[in-house]
Coordinates of C-alpha atoms in Angstrom, one line a residue:
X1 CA 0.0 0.0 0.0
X2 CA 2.8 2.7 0.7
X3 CA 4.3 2.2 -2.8
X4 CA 3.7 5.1 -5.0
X5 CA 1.7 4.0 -8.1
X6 CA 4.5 5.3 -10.6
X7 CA 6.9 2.4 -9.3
X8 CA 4.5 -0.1 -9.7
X9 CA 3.6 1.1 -13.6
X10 CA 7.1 1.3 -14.2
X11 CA 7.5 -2.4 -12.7
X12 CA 4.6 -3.4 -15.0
X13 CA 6.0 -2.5 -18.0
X14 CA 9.6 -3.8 -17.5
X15 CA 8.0 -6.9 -16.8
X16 CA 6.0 -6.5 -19.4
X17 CA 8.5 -6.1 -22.3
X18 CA 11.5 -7.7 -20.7
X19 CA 9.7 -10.7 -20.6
X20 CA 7.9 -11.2 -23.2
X21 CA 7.2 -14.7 -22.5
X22 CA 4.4 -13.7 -19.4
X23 CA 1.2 -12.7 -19.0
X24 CA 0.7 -10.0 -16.3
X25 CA -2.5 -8.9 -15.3
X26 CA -3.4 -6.2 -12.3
X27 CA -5.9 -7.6 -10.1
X28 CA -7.7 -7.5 -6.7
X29 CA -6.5 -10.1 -4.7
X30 CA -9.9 -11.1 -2.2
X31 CA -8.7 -12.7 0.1
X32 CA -5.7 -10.9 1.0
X33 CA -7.6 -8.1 0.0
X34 CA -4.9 -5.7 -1.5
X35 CA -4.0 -5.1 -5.3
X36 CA -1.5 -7.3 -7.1
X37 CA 0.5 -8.3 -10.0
X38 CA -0.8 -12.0 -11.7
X39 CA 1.5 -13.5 -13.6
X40 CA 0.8 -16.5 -16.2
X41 CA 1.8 -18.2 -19.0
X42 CA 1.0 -19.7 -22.1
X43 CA 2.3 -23.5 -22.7
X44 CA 4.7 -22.8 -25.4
X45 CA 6.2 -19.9 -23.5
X46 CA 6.3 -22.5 -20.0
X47 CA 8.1 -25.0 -22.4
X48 CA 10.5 -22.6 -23.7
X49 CA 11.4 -21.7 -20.1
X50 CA 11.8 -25.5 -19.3
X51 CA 14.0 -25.6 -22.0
X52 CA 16.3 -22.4 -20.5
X53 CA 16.5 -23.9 -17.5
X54 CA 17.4 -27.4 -18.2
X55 CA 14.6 -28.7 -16.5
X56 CA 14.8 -32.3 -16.3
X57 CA 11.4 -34.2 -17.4
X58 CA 10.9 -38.6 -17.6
X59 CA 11.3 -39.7 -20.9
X60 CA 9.1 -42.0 -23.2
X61 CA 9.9 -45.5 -22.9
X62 CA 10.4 -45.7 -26.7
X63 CA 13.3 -43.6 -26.5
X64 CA 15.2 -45.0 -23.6
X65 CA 13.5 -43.9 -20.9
X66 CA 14.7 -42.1 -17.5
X67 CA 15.1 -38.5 -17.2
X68 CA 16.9 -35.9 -19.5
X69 CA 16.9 -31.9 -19.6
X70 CA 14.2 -30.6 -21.3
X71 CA 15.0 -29.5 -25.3
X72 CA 11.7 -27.8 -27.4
X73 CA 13.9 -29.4 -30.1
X74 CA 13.1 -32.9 -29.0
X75 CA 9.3 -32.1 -27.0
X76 CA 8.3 -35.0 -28.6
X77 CA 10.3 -37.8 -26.6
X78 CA 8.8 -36.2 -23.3
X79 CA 6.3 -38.3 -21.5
X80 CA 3.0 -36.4 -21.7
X81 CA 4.0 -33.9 -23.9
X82 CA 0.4 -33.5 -25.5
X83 CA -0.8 -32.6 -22.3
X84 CA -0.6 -29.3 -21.4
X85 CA -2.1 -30.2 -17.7
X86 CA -0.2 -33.0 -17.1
X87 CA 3.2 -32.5 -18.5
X88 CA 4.1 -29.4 -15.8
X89 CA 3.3 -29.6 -12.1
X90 CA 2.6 -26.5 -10.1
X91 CA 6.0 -26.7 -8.5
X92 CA 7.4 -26.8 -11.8
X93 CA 4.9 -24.0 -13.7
X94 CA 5.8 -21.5 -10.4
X95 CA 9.7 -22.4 -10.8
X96 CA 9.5 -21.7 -14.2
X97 CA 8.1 -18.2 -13.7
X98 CA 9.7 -17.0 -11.2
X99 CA 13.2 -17.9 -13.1
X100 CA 11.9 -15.2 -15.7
X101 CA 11.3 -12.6 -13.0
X102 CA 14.5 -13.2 -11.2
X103 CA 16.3 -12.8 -14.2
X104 CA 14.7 -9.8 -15.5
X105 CA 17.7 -7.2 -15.8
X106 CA 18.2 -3.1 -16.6
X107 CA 19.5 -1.2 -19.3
X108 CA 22.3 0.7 -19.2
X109 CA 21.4 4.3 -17.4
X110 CA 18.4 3.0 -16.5
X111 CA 17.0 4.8 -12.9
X112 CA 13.9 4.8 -10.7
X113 CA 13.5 7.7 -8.6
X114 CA 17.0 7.9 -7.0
X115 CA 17.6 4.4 -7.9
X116 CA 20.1 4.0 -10.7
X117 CA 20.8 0.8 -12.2
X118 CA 23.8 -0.6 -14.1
X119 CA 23.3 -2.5 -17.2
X120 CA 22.6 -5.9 -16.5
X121 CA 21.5 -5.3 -12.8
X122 CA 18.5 -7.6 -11.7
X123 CA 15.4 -5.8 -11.0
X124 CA 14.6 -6.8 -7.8
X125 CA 10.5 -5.5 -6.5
X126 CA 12.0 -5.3 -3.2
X127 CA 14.4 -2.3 -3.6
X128 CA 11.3 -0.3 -4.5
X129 CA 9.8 -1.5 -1.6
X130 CA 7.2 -3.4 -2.6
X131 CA 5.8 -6.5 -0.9
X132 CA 7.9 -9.8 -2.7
X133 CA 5.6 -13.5 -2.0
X134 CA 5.9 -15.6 -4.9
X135 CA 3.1 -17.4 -2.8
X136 CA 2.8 -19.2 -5.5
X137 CA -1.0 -18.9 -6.1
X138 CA -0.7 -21.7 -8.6
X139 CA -1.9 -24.0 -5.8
X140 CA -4.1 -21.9 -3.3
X141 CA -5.6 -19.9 -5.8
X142 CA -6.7 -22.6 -8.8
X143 CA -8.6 -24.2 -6.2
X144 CA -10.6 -21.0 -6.3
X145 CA -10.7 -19.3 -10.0
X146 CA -7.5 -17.4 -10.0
X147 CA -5.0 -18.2 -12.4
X148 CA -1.3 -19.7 -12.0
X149 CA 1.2 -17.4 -11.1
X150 CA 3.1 -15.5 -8.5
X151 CA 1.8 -12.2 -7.1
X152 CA 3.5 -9.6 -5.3
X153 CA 1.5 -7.3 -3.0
X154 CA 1.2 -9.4 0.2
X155 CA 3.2 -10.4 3.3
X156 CA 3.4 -14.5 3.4
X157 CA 1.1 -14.2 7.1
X158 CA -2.0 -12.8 4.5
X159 CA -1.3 -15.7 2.5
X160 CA -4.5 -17.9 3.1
X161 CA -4.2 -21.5 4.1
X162 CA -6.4 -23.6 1.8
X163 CA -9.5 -26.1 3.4
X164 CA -8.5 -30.1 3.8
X165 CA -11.7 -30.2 0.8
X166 CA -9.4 -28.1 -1.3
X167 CA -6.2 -30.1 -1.1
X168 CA -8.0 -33.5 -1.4
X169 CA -9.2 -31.7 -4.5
X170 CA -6.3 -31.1 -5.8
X171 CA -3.8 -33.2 -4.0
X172 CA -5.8 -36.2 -3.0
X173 CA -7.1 -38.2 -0.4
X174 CA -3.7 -39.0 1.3
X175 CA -1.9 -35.6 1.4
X176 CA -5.6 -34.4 2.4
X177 CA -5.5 -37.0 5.4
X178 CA -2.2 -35.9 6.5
X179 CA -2.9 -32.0 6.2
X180 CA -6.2 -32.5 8.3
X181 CA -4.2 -34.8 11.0
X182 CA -1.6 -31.9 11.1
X183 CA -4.2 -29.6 11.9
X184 CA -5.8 -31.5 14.1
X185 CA -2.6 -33.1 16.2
X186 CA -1.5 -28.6 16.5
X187 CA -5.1 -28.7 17.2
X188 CA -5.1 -30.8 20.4
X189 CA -1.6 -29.8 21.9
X190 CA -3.5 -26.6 22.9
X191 CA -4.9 -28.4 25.9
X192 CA -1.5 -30.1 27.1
X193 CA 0.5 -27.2 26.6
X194 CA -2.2 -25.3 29.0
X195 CA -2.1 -27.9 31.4
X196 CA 1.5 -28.2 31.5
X197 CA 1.5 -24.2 32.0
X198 CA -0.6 -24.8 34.9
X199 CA 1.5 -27.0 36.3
X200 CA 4.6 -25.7 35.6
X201 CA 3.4 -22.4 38.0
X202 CA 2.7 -24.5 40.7
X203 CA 5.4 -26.5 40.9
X204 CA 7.8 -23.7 40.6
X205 CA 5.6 -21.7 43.1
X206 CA 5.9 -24.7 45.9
X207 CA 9.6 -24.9 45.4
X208 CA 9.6 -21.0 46.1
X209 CA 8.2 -21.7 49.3

């Protein structure tokens, strides 16, 4: 909220041309309830990324199998390929993305406010001042009609923490099961840890006397 809107426009649009390859869009954030950047995008562009960053995908079985770096040249060896749902997961969709953004870099003389950057220098949201989460709202927020992405404009504490319906949803049953016994086990060490305060006063109380 304290950043001034002409650093944020100028954010936008050096994410905007410097890489190409996203898809930014301004929106409200609802449950964090502040404004932020979304950032997507497209399969090809998420495959051209894999392929920047060597990221290493199973192989078909026809072609030898195991796991190799990812090459757009050779897409087709990849196992599930034709799928553009399967073939990323989250993890790897977020990792992607925020590989462009950390590598997003000035040109020379280049300045913001009294900010001036040499050529080559990372842009970094944080030396403006602006609130960094790549919270990665592939996850929490596909569960409830946002798109993929990262967004800046929120500390990680706003960052909601998704039902057990939602991650059975997406997860499954089993990761669903142990997130719900997490909360449940914090849960129920509520009324141990007061009892062992109560004690604890006590005790130390008698041996005072």
């Amino acid at each position: 909220d304290s950043t001034d809107d002409h650093t944020l426009l100028w954010l936008l649009n050096h994410i905007r041309l410097g890489i190409p390859e996203l898809i930014v869009q301004v929106r409200h954030h609802k449950h964090t309830r502040v404004y932020a950047f979304f950032v997507t995008a497209t399969y090809e562009s998420l495959l051209r990324g894999a392929d920047e960053m060597g990221l290493r995908k199973p192989v078909k079985a026809e072609f030898g199998g195991g796991m190799r770096s990812f090459s757009c040249e050779e897409d087709y060896i990849y196992e599930n390929i034709e799928s553009e749902l399967e073939f990323f997961s989250s993890q790897e969709r977020q990792s992607i993305i925020r590989y462009w953004l950390e590598n997003l870099r000035a040109k020379q003389g280049e300045s913001l406010h009294n900010i001036h950057f040499l050529e080559g220098q990372p842009i970094n949201p944080g030396v403006f001042g602006v609130p960094f989460v790549v919270s990665l709202v592939d996850f929490w927020d596909s569960i409830r009609g946002d798109p993929d992405g990262v967004f800046w404009g929120a500390h990680p504490s706003e960052v909601p923490c998704p039902l057990p319906d939602d991650i059975c949803d997406y997860f499954g049953v089993k990761i669903a099961m142990y997130f719900a016994w997490l909360g449940f086990y914090t849960s129920a060490m509520v009324y141990p840890a007061v009892l062992g305060s109560i004690l604890y006063t006590f005790t130390d109380s008698d041996q005072v006397s």
